[in-house]
Coordinates of C-alpha atoms and ligand atoms in Angstrom, one line a residue:
M878 CA 102.3 118.4 81.7
K879 CA 104.1 117.1 78.6
V880 CA 101.8 114.2 77.9
S881 CA 101.5 114.8 74.2
T882 CA 105.2 114.5 73.5
L883 CA 105.3 111.3 75.3
I884 CA 102.0 109.8 74.1
V885 CA 102.0 110.5 70.5
P886 CA 104.8 108.1 69.5
A887 CA 103.2 105.4 71.6
L888 CA 99.9 105.9 69.9
A889 CA 101.5 105.8 66.5
S890 CA 103.2 102.4 67.2
A891 CA 100.0 101.0 68.8
T892 CA 98.2 101.6 65.5
L893 CA 100.7 99.3 63.8
V894 CA 99.6 96.3 65.9
A895 CA 97.0 94.5 63.8
A896 CA 93.9 92.9 65.3
A897 CA 93.8 89.1 65.1
P898 CA 93.1 88.5 61.5
A899 CA 90.3 86.2 60.7
G900 CA 91.6 82.7 61.0
A901 CA 94.5 83.7 63.3
P902 CA 96.1 80.6 64.9
L903 CA 94.8 79.5 68.3
V904 CA 97.2 80.8 71.0
E905 CA 100.0 78.5 72.0
S906 CA 102.4 79.1 74.9
N907 CA 105.7 78.8 73.0
K908 CA 104.4 80.9 70.1
L909 CA 103.1 83.6 72.3
R910 CA 106.2 83.7 74.4
R911 CA 108.4 84.0 71.2
V912 CA 106.7 87.4 70.4
L913 CA 107.9 88.9 73.7
L914 CA 111.1 90.9 73.5
R915 CA 113.3 92.2 76.3
S916 CA 113.9 95.3 74.2
D917 CA 110.1 96.1 74.2
L918 CA 110.0 95.7 78.0
K919 CA 112.9 98.1 78.2
A920 CA 111.2 100.6 75.9
R921 CA 108.0 100.5 77.9
A922 CA 110.0 100.9 81.2
Q923 CA 111.6 104.0 79.7
E924 CA 108.2 105.4 78.7
L925 CA 106.8 104.8 82.1
N926 CA 109.8 106.3 83.8
A927 CA 109.4 109.4 81.6
I928 CA 105.8 109.7 82.8
A929 CA 107.1 109.7 86.4
V930 CA 109.9 112.1 85.7
Q931 CA 107.5 114.5 84.0
N932 CA 105.2 114.3 87.0
N933 CA 107.4 115.1 89.9
G934 CA 108.7 111.6 90.3
T935 CA 105.6 109.8 91.2
R936 CA 102.7 107.9 89.6
A937 CA 100.7 107.5 92.8
W938 CA 96.9 107.3 92.2
G939 CA 95.2 110.7 92.2
T940 CA 98.3 112.4 90.8
P941 CA 98.7 113.6 87.2
G942 CA 101.4 111.0 86.9
H943 CA 98.8 108.3 87.5
W944 CA 96.3 109.7 85.0
D945 CA 99.1 109.9 82.4
T946 CA 99.9 106.3 83.2
L947 CA 96.3 105.3 82.4
T948 CA 96.3 107.2 79.1
W949 CA 99.6 105.6 78.2
I950 CA 98.4 102.1 78.9
E951 CA 95.3 102.6 76.8
S952 CA 97.5 103.9 74.0
H953 CA 99.2 100.5 73.9
V954 CA 96.0 98.4 73.9
D955 CA 94.6 97.5 70.5
K956 CA 90.9 98.6 70.4
N957 CA 90.1 96.2 67.6
Y958 CA 91.1 93.2 69.6
Y959 CA 90.0 94.3 73.1
N960 CA 86.9 96.0 74.5
V961 CA 88.6 98.6 76.7
E962 CA 86.9 100.2 79.6
R963 CA 87.8 102.7 82.3
Q964 CA 86.1 101.9 85.6
Y965 CA 86.0 105.1 87.6
F966 CA 85.5 105.2 91.3
N967 CA 86.0 107.6 94.2
I968 CA 88.3 107.0 97.1
T969 CA 88.1 108.9 100.4
R970 CA 91.6 109.8 101.4
Q971 CA 92.7 110.9 104.8
V972 CA 94.9 114.0 104.6
F973 CA 96.9 114.4 107.8
D974 CA 96.8 117.9 109.4
E975 CA 98.7 117.2 112.6
V976 CA 100.5 114.0 113.7
S977 CA 102.7 114.1 116.8
V978 CA 104.0 112.1 119.7
T979 CA 105.3 113.9 122.8
V980 CA 106.8 111.9 125.7
D981 CA 107.8 113.6 128.9
G982 CA 107.7 117.0 127.2
V983 CA 109.9 115.9 124.3
R984 CA 108.4 115.9 120.8
S985 CA 109.4 113.0 118.5
P986 CA 110.9 113.9 115.2
D987 CA 109.5 112.4 111.9
V988 CA 106.2 111.1 113.1
N989 CA 103.9 109.5 110.4
G990 CA 100.2 109.1 110.6
M991 CA 98.6 105.7 110.4
T992 CA 95.8 105.7 107.9
N993 CA 92.5 104.7 109.4
S994 CA 93.5 105.7 112.9
P995 CA 90.7 107.6 114.6
N996 CA 90.9 111.4 114.5
G997 CA 91.9 112.8 117.9
T998 CA 94.4 113.4 120.7
V999 CA 95.1 111.1 123.7
S1000 CA 97.1 112.1 126.7
A1001 CA 98.1 109.3 129.1
Q1002 CA 101.1 107.5 130.6
I1003 CA 103.1 105.6 127.9
I1004 CA 104.3 102.0 128.5
A1005 CA 106.6 99.9 126.4
I1006 CA 105.2 96.5 125.3
P1007 CA 107.7 93.6 125.1
N1008 CA 107.7 91.3 122.1
F1009 CA 105.9 92.5 119.0
G1010 CA 102.4 92.9 120.4
C1011 CA 100.9 90.4 118.1
V1012 CA 99.2 88.2 120.7
A1013 CA 96.9 89.3 123.5
S1014 CA 99.3 87.9 126.1
D1015 CA 101.9 90.5 125.1
Y1016 CA 99.7 93.2 126.7
P1017 CA 99.9 93.3 130.6
A1018 CA 96.9 94.4 132.6
A1019 CA 98.9 97.6 133.4
V1020 CA 98.4 98.8 129.8
A1021 CA 94.7 99.7 130.5
G1022 CA 94.2 103.4 130.2
K1023 CA 97.7 104.0 128.9
I1024 CA 99.4 104.5 125.5
A1025 CA 101.1 101.3 124.3
L1026 CA 104.5 101.6 122.7
V1027 CA 104.9 98.7 120.3
H1028 CA 107.7 97.5 118.0
R1029 CA 106.9 97.1 114.3
G1030 CA 107.1 93.6 112.9
S1031 CA 105.8 90.0 112.9
C1032 CA 102.1 91.0 112.3
N1033 CA 100.0 93.8 110.8
F1034 CA 99.6 97.2 112.3
G1035 CA 95.9 96.7 112.5
L1036 CA 96.3 93.6 114.7
K1037 CA 98.6 95.4 117.1
N1038 CA 96.1 98.2 117.3
A1039 CA 93.1 95.8 117.9
L1040 CA 95.0 93.9 120.6
A1041 CA 96.2 97.0 122.4
G1042 CA 92.6 98.4 122.3
T1043 CA 91.1 95.2 123.5
A1044 CA 93.6 95.3 126.4
G1045 CA 92.2 98.7 127.3
A1046 CA 95.0 100.9 125.9
A1047 CA 94.0 104.5 125.2
G1048 CA 96.4 105.0 122.3
L1049 CA 99.1 103.3 120.3
V1050 CA 102.6 104.3 119.2
V1051 CA 104.4 101.9 116.8
W1052 CA 108.1 102.3 116.3
N1053 CA 109.8 101.3 113.1
N1054 CA 112.0 98.2 112.9
D1055 CA 114.2 99.6 110.1
P1056 CA 115.5 103.0 109.2
T1057 CA 113.4 103.3 106.0
P1058 CA 110.5 105.6 106.5
L1059 CA 107.0 104.2 105.9
Q1060 CA 103.4 105.6 105.6
P1061 CA 101.6 102.8 107.5
T1062 CA 98.0 101.8 107.2
L1063 CA 95.9 100.0 109.8
G1064 CA 93.4 98.4 107.4
T1065 CA 89.8 98.3 108.7
P1066 CA 88.8 97.3 112.2
D1067 CA 86.5 94.5 111.1
L1068 CA 89.5 92.7 109.7
Y1069 CA 90.6 92.3 113.3
N1070 CA 87.3 91.7 115.0
V1071 CA 87.0 95.1 116.7
T1072 CA 84.5 97.9 116.1
E1073 CA 87.0 100.7 116.2
F1074 CA 90.8 101.3 116.4
I1075 CA 92.5 103.5 119.0
V1076 CA 94.4 106.7 118.1
S1077 CA 97.8 105.8 116.7
A1078 CA 101.0 107.2 115.3
F1079 CA 104.2 105.8 113.9
I1080 CA 107.7 106.9 115.0
T1081 CA 111.2 106.1 113.7
Q1082 CA 113.4 103.3 114.8
A1083 CA 116.0 105.5 116.5
D1084 CA 113.3 107.4 118.4
G1085 CA 111.6 104.1 119.4
Q1086 CA 114.8 102.5 120.6
A1087 CA 115.6 105.6 122.7
L1088 CA 112.1 105.7 124.2
V1089 CA 112.2 102.0 125.1
T1090 CA 115.5 102.5 126.9
K1091 CA 114.2 105.6 128.7
L1092 CA 111.0 103.9 129.8
G1093 CA 112.3 100.6 130.9
T1094 CA 109.5 98.9 132.8
G1095 CA 108.2 102.3 133.9
T1096 CA 105.9 104.9 132.4
L1097 CA 106.0 108.6 131.4
P1098 CA 103.4 111.2 130.5
A1099 CA 102.7 111.3 126.8
T1100 CA 100.4 112.7 124.1
V1101 CA 99.6 111.2 120.8
T1102 CA 97.8 113.3 118.2
N1103 CA 96.4 112.2 114.9
L1104 CA 94.3 114.9 113.2
F1105 CA 93.1 114.6 109.6
H1106 CA 90.5 115.7 107.2
E1107 CA 88.9 113.7 104.4
Q1108 CA 89.2 114.3 100.7
V1109 CA 87.3 112.5 98.0
E1110 CA 89.3 111.8 94.9
L1111 CA 88.5 110.1 91.6
T1112 CA 90.6 107.3 90.1
A1113 CA 90.1 104.5 87.7
N1114 CA 90.9 100.9 86.8
I1115 CA 91.4 99.9 83.2
L1116 CA 89.8 96.6 82.0
A1117 CA 90.6 95.3 78.5
T1118 CA 88.7 92.1 77.5
T1119 CA 89.4 90.2 74.3
K1120 CA 86.5 90.4 71.9
G1121 CA 87.2 86.8 70.9
G1122 CA 86.8 83.8 73.2
D1123 CA 83.9 82.6 75.3
Q1124 CA 82.6 85.6 77.2
N1125 CA 81.2 83.3 79.8
K1126 CA 84.7 81.9 80.7
I1127 CA 86.9 84.9 81.5
I1128 CA 90.5 84.6 82.7
T1129 CA 91.4 87.8 84.5
V1130 CA 95.0 88.9 84.7
G1131 CA 96.0 91.8 86.9
A1132 CA 98.7 94.2 87.8
H1133 CA 98.6 97.6 89.6
T1134 CA 99.1 100.9 87.9
D1135 CA 99.9 103.1 90.8
S1136 CA 103.2 103.7 92.5
V1137 CA 103.7 104.8 96.1
R1138 CA 104.0 108.6 96.5
A1139 CA 107.7 108.3 97.4
G1140 CA 108.9 107.2 94.0
P1141 CA 108.3 106.3 90.3
G1142 CA 107.4 102.7 91.0
I1143 CA 109.0 101.1 88.0
N1144 CA 109.5 97.7 89.5
D1145 CA 106.5 98.1 91.9
N1146 CA 104.4 97.8 90.0
G1147 CA 105.4 99.3 86.7
S1148 CA 106.8 95.9 85.9
G1149 CA 103.5 94.1 86.2
T1150 CA 101.8 96.9 84.2
I1151 CA 104.4 96.7 81.5
A1152 CA 104.4 92.9 81.3
Q1153 CA 100.6 93.0 80.8
I1154 CA 100.9 95.6 78.0
E1155 CA 103.4 93.4 76.2
V1156 CA 101.4 90.1 76.7
A1157 CA 98.2 91.9 75.6
K1158 CA 99.9 93.1 72.5
A1159 CA 101.4 89.7 71.7
L1160 CA 98.1 88.0 72.1
T1161 CA 96.5 90.1 69.3
K1162 CA 98.3 87.8 66.8
F1163 CA 96.3 84.8 68.0
S1164 CA 92.8 83.7 68.7
V1165 CA 91.6 82.4 72.1
N1166 CA 88.9 80.0 73.2
N1167 CA 88.3 81.6 76.5
A1168 CA 88.1 85.4 77.0
I1169 CA 91.1 87.1 78.6
R1170 CA 90.5 90.2 80.6
F1171 CA 93.6 92.3 81.5
C1172 CA 93.0 94.5 84.5
W1173 CA 95.2 97.4 85.4
W1174 CA 94.3 98.2 89.0
S1175 CA 94.5 101.6 90.7
A1176 CA 95.3 102.4 94.3
E1177 CA 96.9 99.0 95.2
E1178 CA 99.4 100.8 97.4
D1179 CA 96.7 102.2 99.6
G1180 CA 95.2 98.9 100.4
L1181 CA 94.2 97.1 97.1
L1182 CA 91.4 99.6 96.6
G1183 CA 91.0 99.3 92.8
S1184 CA 90.8 95.5 92.7
E1185 CA 88.5 95.5 95.8
Y1186 CA 86.3 98.1 94.1
Y1187 CA 86.0 95.8 91.1
T1188 CA 85.3 92.6 93.0
S1189 CA 82.9 94.2 95.5
H1190 CA 80.8 95.9 92.8
I1191 CA 80.7 93.2 90.2
P1192 CA 77.2 91.7 89.8
E1193 CA 77.0 88.1 90.9
E1194 CA 76.1 86.9 87.4
E1195 CA 79.3 88.6 86.0
A1196 CA 81.4 87.2 88.9
S1197 CA 80.2 83.7 88.0
K1198 CA 81.9 84.1 84.5
I1199 CA 85.3 84.7 86.0
V1200 CA 87.3 81.5 85.9
M1201 CA 90.4 82.7 87.8
N1202 CA 92.6 85.6 88.6
L1203 CA 96.3 85.7 87.7
N1204 CA 98.2 88.3 89.6
F1205 CA 101.6 89.8 88.8
D1206 CA 103.3 92.0 91.3
M1207 CA 106.9 93.2 91.1
L1208 CA 108.2 91.2 88.2
A1209 CA 111.7 92.5 87.9
S1210 CA 113.2 92.8 91.3
P1211 CA 116.9 93.5 91.1
N1212 CA 117.8 90.8 93.7
Y1213 CA 114.9 88.6 92.5
L1214 CA 113.5 85.3 93.4
Y1215 CA 110.9 83.4 91.4
A1216 CA 108.2 83.0 94.0
I1217 CA 104.8 81.5 93.2
Y1218 CA 101.7 81.9 95.4
D1219 CA 101.3 78.8 97.5
G1220 CA 97.7 78.1 96.3
D1221 CA 97.6 74.6 97.8
A1222 CA 99.0 75.7 101.2
S1223 CA 101.7 73.1 101.1
A1224 CA 104.3 75.6 102.6
F1225 CA 102.1 78.2 104.3
E1226 CA 98.8 78.0 106.0
S1227 CA 96.2 79.8 104.1
P1228 CA 92.4 80.0 104.4
F1229 CA 92.4 80.6 100.6
A1230 CA 93.8 77.4 99.4
S1231 CA 91.7 75.6 96.9
N1232 CA 91.9 73.1 94.1
G1233 CA 91.7 75.8 91.5
S1234 CA 94.4 77.9 93.2
A1235 CA 96.5 74.7 93.5
Q1236 CA 96.2 74.1 89.8
I1237 CA 97.3 77.7 89.0
E1238 CA 100.3 77.2 91.3
Q1239 CA 101.2 74.0 89.5
T1240 CA 101.0 75.8 86.1
F1241 CA 103.6 78.3 87.2
I1242 CA 105.8 75.7 88.9
D1243 CA 105.8 73.7 85.6
F1244 CA 106.6 76.9 83.6
F1245 CA 109.7 77.6 85.6
A1246 CA 110.8 74.0 85.7
D1247 CA 110.4 73.6 81.9
D1248 CA 112.4 76.8 81.5
G1249 CA 115.2 75.2 83.5
K1250 CA 114.6 77.6 86.5
K1251 CA 113.9 77.0 90.1
S1252 CA 111.0 78.5 91.9
V1253 CA 109.9 78.7 95.6
P1254 CA 106.4 79.1 97.2
T1255 CA 105.4 82.4 98.7
A1256 CA 102.7 83.0 101.2
F1257 CA 99.2 83.0 99.7
D1258 CA 98.3 85.8 102.2
G1259 CA 96.2 88.2 100.2
R1260 CA 98.7 91.0 100.3
S1261 CA 98.0 91.9 96.7
D1262 CA 95.2 92.5 94.2
Y1263 CA 94.1 88.9 94.0
Q1264 CA 92.6 89.1 97.5
G1265 CA 89.3 90.5 96.3
F1266 CA 88.9 87.6 93.9
L1267 CA 89.5 85.1 96.6
Q1268 CA 86.8 86.8 98.7
I1269 CA 84.2 86.2 95.9
G1270 CA 85.4 82.6 95.6
V1271 CA 87.5 83.0 92.4
P1272 CA 90.7 80.9 92.5
A1273 CA 93.9 82.9 92.1
G1274 CA 97.6 82.6 91.7
G1275 CA 100.6 84.4 90.3
V1276 CA 104.2 85.2 90.4
F1277 CA 106.1 87.6 92.7
M1278 CA 109.8 88.4 92.6
G1279 CA 110.3 89.9 96.1
A1280 CA 109.8 93.3 97.8
E1281 CA 111.5 94.4 101.0
G1282 CA 112.2 90.9 102.3
I1283 CA 115.8 89.6 102.7
K1284 CA 117.2 86.9 100.4
T1285 CA 118.3 83.8 102.2
A1286 CA 121.5 81.9 101.4
E1287 CA 119.4 79.0 100.0
E1288 CA 117.6 81.4 97.7
A1289 CA 120.8 83.0 96.5
S1290 CA 122.0 79.4 95.6
F1291 CA 118.8 79.0 93.6
F1292 CA 118.6 82.4 91.9
G1293 CA 122.0 84.0 92.3
G1294 CA 122.1 87.6 93.6
K1295 CA 123.0 88.6 97.1
A1296 CA 122.1 86.7 100.2
G1297 CA 121.4 88.9 103.2
Q1298 CA 120.2 91.7 101.0
P1299 CA 116.6 92.8 100.2
Y1300 CA 115.0 91.5 97.0
D1301 CA 114.4 95.1 96.1
A1302 CA 116.4 97.5 98.1
C1303 CA 114.5 100.4 96.3
Y1304 CA 111.1 99.0 97.4
H1305 CA 108.7 102.0 97.8
Q1306 CA 111.5 104.5 97.4
A1307 CA 112.6 107.1 94.9
C1308 CA 115.3 104.8 93.5
D1309 CA 112.7 102.4 92.2
D1310 CA 113.4 103.7 88.7
I1311 CA 114.6 102.5 85.3
N1312 CA 117.8 101.2 86.8
N1313 CA 116.1 99.2 89.4
L1314 CA 115.0 96.3 87.1
D1315 CA 116.6 93.0 86.4
Y1316 CA 115.6 92.5 82.7
G1317 CA 116.5 88.8 82.7
A1318 CA 114.0 88.2 85.5
F1319 CA 111.6 90.6 83.9
I1320 CA 111.4 88.8 80.6
T1321 CA 111.1 85.4 82.4
G1322 CA 108.2 86.8 84.5
T1323 CA 106.5 88.2 81.5
K1324 CA 106.8 84.8 79.8
S1325 CA 105.3 83.1 82.8
M1326 CA 102.3 85.4 82.4
A1327 CA 102.2 84.6 78.6
D1328 CA 102.4 80.9 79.4
A1329 CA 99.4 80.9 81.8
V1330 CA 97.4 83.2 79.4
A1331 CA 98.0 80.8 76.5
K1332 CA 97.3 77.7 78.5
Y1333 CA 94.0 78.9 80.0
G1334 CA 93.1 80.9 76.9
R1335 CA 93.1 77.6 75.1
S1336 CA 91.4 75.4 77.6
I1337 CA 90.3 75.2 81.2
A1338 CA 89.7 71.5 81.1
G1339 CA 90.0 70.0 84.6
F1340 CA 89.7 73.4 86.2
P1341 CA 86.9 73.7 88.8
F1342 CA 84.5 75.7 86.7
P1343 CA 81.7 76.6 86.7
R1344 CA 81.9 77.0 90.5
P1345 CA 79.3 76.3 93.0
A1346 CA 77.6 79.5 94.2
A1347 CA 80.2 82.1 95.1
K1348 CA 81.5 81.4 98.5
L1349 CA 82.3 84.5 100.5
I1350 CA 85.2 84.1 102.8
P1351 CA 84.6 86.0 106.0
R1352 CA 86.8 89.0 106.3
R1353 CA 87.8 87.8 109.7
A1354 CA 89.7 85.0 108.1
L1355 CA 92.0 87.5 106.4
S1356 CA 93.6 88.8 109.6
E1357 CA 94.3 85.3 110.7
A1358 CA 96.1 84.7 107.4
M1359 CA 98.2 87.8 108.1
V1360 CA 99.7 86.3 111.2
P1361 CA 102.8 84.4 110.1
N1362 CA 102.9 80.9 111.4
P1363 CA 106.5 80.3 112.5
N1364 CA 106.0 76.5 112.5
K1365 CA 105.1 76.1 108.9
G1366 CA 107.4 76.8 105.9
K1367 CA 110.8 78.3 105.9
H1368 CA 110.1 81.0 103.3
A1369 CA 108.2 83.1 105.9
R1370 CA 107.6 86.1 103.8
H1371 CA 104.7 88.2 102.6
G1372 CA 103.7 87.5 99.1
G1373 CA 103.0 91.0 97.9
C1374 CA 103.8 94.6 98.1
S1375 CA 100.8 96.4 99.5
K1376 CA 101.8 98.5 102.5
A1377 CA 98.2 98.3 103.7
L1378 CA 98.8 94.8 105.0
E1379 CA 102.4 95.2 105.8
A1380 CA 103.7 94.0 109.2
Ligands
NAG893 C1 106.6 117.9 93.9 O1 107.2 117.2 95.0 C2 107.6 118.0 96.0 C3 108.4 117.1 97.0 O2 107.6 116.0 97.3 C4 106.4 118.8 96.6 O3 106.9 119.6 97.6 C5 105.8 119.6 95.5 O4 104.6 120.2 96.0 C6 105.4 118.7 94.3 N1 104.9 119.5 93.2 C7 103.8 119.2 92.6 C8 103.4 120.1 91.4 O5 103.1 118.2 92.8
NAG894 C1 82.9 111.0 92.6 O1 82.5 112.0 93.5 C2 82.1 113.2 92.8 C3 81.9 114.3 93.8 O2 82.0 113.9 95.1 C4 80.8 112.9 92.1 O3 80.3 114.0 91.4 C5 81.1 111.8 91.1 O4 79.9 111.4 90.5 C6 81.7 110.6 91.8 N1 82.1 109.6 90.8 C7 81.9 108.3 90.9 C8 82.4 107.5 89.8 O5 81.5 107.8 91.9
NAG895 C1 85.3 88.7 118.3 O1 85.1 89.5 119.4 C2 84.0 89.2 120.2 C3 83.7 90.3 121.2 O2 84.9 90.9 121.6 C4 84.3 87.8 120.9 O3 83.2 87.4 121.7 C5 84.6 86.8 119.8 O4 85.0 85.6 120.3 C6 85.6 87.3 118.8 N1 85.7 86.4 117.7 C7 86.8 85.9 117.2 C8 86.7 85.0 116.0 O5 87.9 86.2 117.7
NAG896 C1 89.4 115.8 113.2 O1 89.4 116.6 114.3 C2 89.7 117.9 114.1 C3 89.8 118.7 115.4 O2 88.8 118.3 116.3 C4 88.6 118.5 113.2 O3 88.8 119.9 112.9 C5 88.4 117.7 112.0 O4 87.3 118.1 111.2 C6 88.3 116.2 112.3 N1 88.3 115.5 111.0 C7 87.3 114.7 110.7 C8 87.5 113.9 109.4 O5 86.3 114.6 111.3
NAG897 C1 101.8 94.6 90.9 O1 100.5 94.5 90.5 C2 99.9 93.3 90.9 C3 98.6 93.1 90.3 O2 97.8 94.1 90.7 C4 99.7 93.4 92.3 O3 99.1 92.3 92.8 C5 101.0 93.6 93.0 O4 100.8 93.9 94.3 C6 101.8 94.7 92.3 N1 103.1 94.6 92.8 C7 103.6 95.4 93.6 C8 105.0 95.0 94.1 O5 103.0 96.3 94.0
NAG898 C1 91.6 69.0 91.6 O1 90.5 68.2 91.5 C2 90.6 67.3 90.4 C3 89.2 66.6 90.4 O2 88.8 66.2 91.6 C4 91.7 66.3 90.7 O3 91.8 65.4 89.6 C5 93.0 67.1 90.8 O4 94.1 66.2 91.1 C6 92.9 68.2 91.8 N1 94.1 69.0 91.6 C7 94.8 69.5 92.6 C8 96.0 70.3 92.2 O5 94.5 69.3 93.8
ZN899 ZN1 104.0 98.3 96.3

């Protein structure tokens, strides 16, 4: 590994950043934003891409590329201005040993395991389920004892699994709804009000289409195998908290540091990581009234594990000091839109809507409007690292520039770019590299972060804080939030990138 050649220059430049001198001016949005430069974002993106390139093209957690990413972030954070901490934690990873689907003696090509599927083999007749298998009535009585073949889309994999299992199915095969490969995750059974999942596997679109045609309304003998072993691996979050500011009023700001295994993850979520580095640097020229804690989360791509570790292990007294969580996910999508989490549920139903989250949404709406730019609401659906904060009652919000979703004609009229094309055609792929960023969008997104940091770093007047005792949202509510409501809002789209919660 060539960490040293990469890290040394970064360390050298970091030492040039002075800590806030005594009597530094109180942070102000326009002054903080002025310190941010497109050229710095570009330089950081190049450094991060170099880390991926030197590490076999990936920065996924648990890989050397991710550890190098953490060292690199720390090299850019001024230790005079921030208390910097690594929060280590273990993740149990499922390593697939054998995953296969065989129908009528023919073995499917390119089968992927579904994380959190039970370990085992099921042999039974397979039956095709019409619709997307997202409501109980999609499953006929005939599915009992059989393997259900279900199309990907419209709701989470976990919900399909739970509904098929509740209808008595013995196994589940989901077929892809687009040609892009995916490593799917079921989430956890309690999210879907079941005690266990049924054995599952994921096949390609072409294979699924052929099987549906072959099966018609009939059945054929099939076997689904999903065998894995477990491996415990260490990873870490980085938390950098201003030494200045009221330590009982902490504004948390988060982005995830890991990429998917398939690619370098420069937009997803290198862009959030980089924006945070640059805002954290710029802030050192100012003082704050309220503490700011920049959080770089690990293992977002496997189901928000880093942020959930943080929020589920934080002592109640510490949690009560957190005023809000600002989340930045994919801040430079090449065919971007400026989407703001719909914290007041005006466009999308959400069990998480609250006065605090509504105020955060308004802060971002105002930022884009003042900057002469349009913005649209995006589902406040918990599909990113703010979810754990909502679960402990902390209001949240943030900006997202689009993942695999398709840009509408209206959005293209608002933001330019190409209607009918994905916001990020390289989402979760090897081409999510240095050339996959829109730097105009990137600097705007970074400034939106700076604006919120400056505003709330100065004052939280009018914000609901201190909160009444932390209110735990039942996990059950989450799965309901994951089911898109076709009757509400025209921007029906997931507001985050985590594949764990992907439909
Ligand atoms: C690099 O990636 C290739 C392809 O994914 C893989 O086969 C190989 O084992 C990886 N090497 C290391 C050192 O991780
Ligand atoms: C992680 O697991 C290893 C071995 O299983 C253990 O030694 C270590 O203390 C654990 N670390 C943390 C932070 O839990
Ligand atoms: C959860 O499942 C139990 C048992 O299957 C059922 O009685 C209950 O109504 C379900 N609750 C919800 C909220 O769906
Ligand atoms: C999964 O099942 C296989 C075969 O029975 C077994 O070897 C393996 O240890 C099991 N994995 C786990 C995590 O229990
Ligand atoms: C970027 O990081 C933020 C903060 O953790 C996270 O919410 C978001 O999901 C990440 N973006 C993507 C596209 O992964
Ligand atoms: C939040 O509550 C305050 C105080 O009740 C109220 O003045 C304000 O309008 C509310 N804000 C939003 C966005 O709902
Ligand atoms: Zn992602």
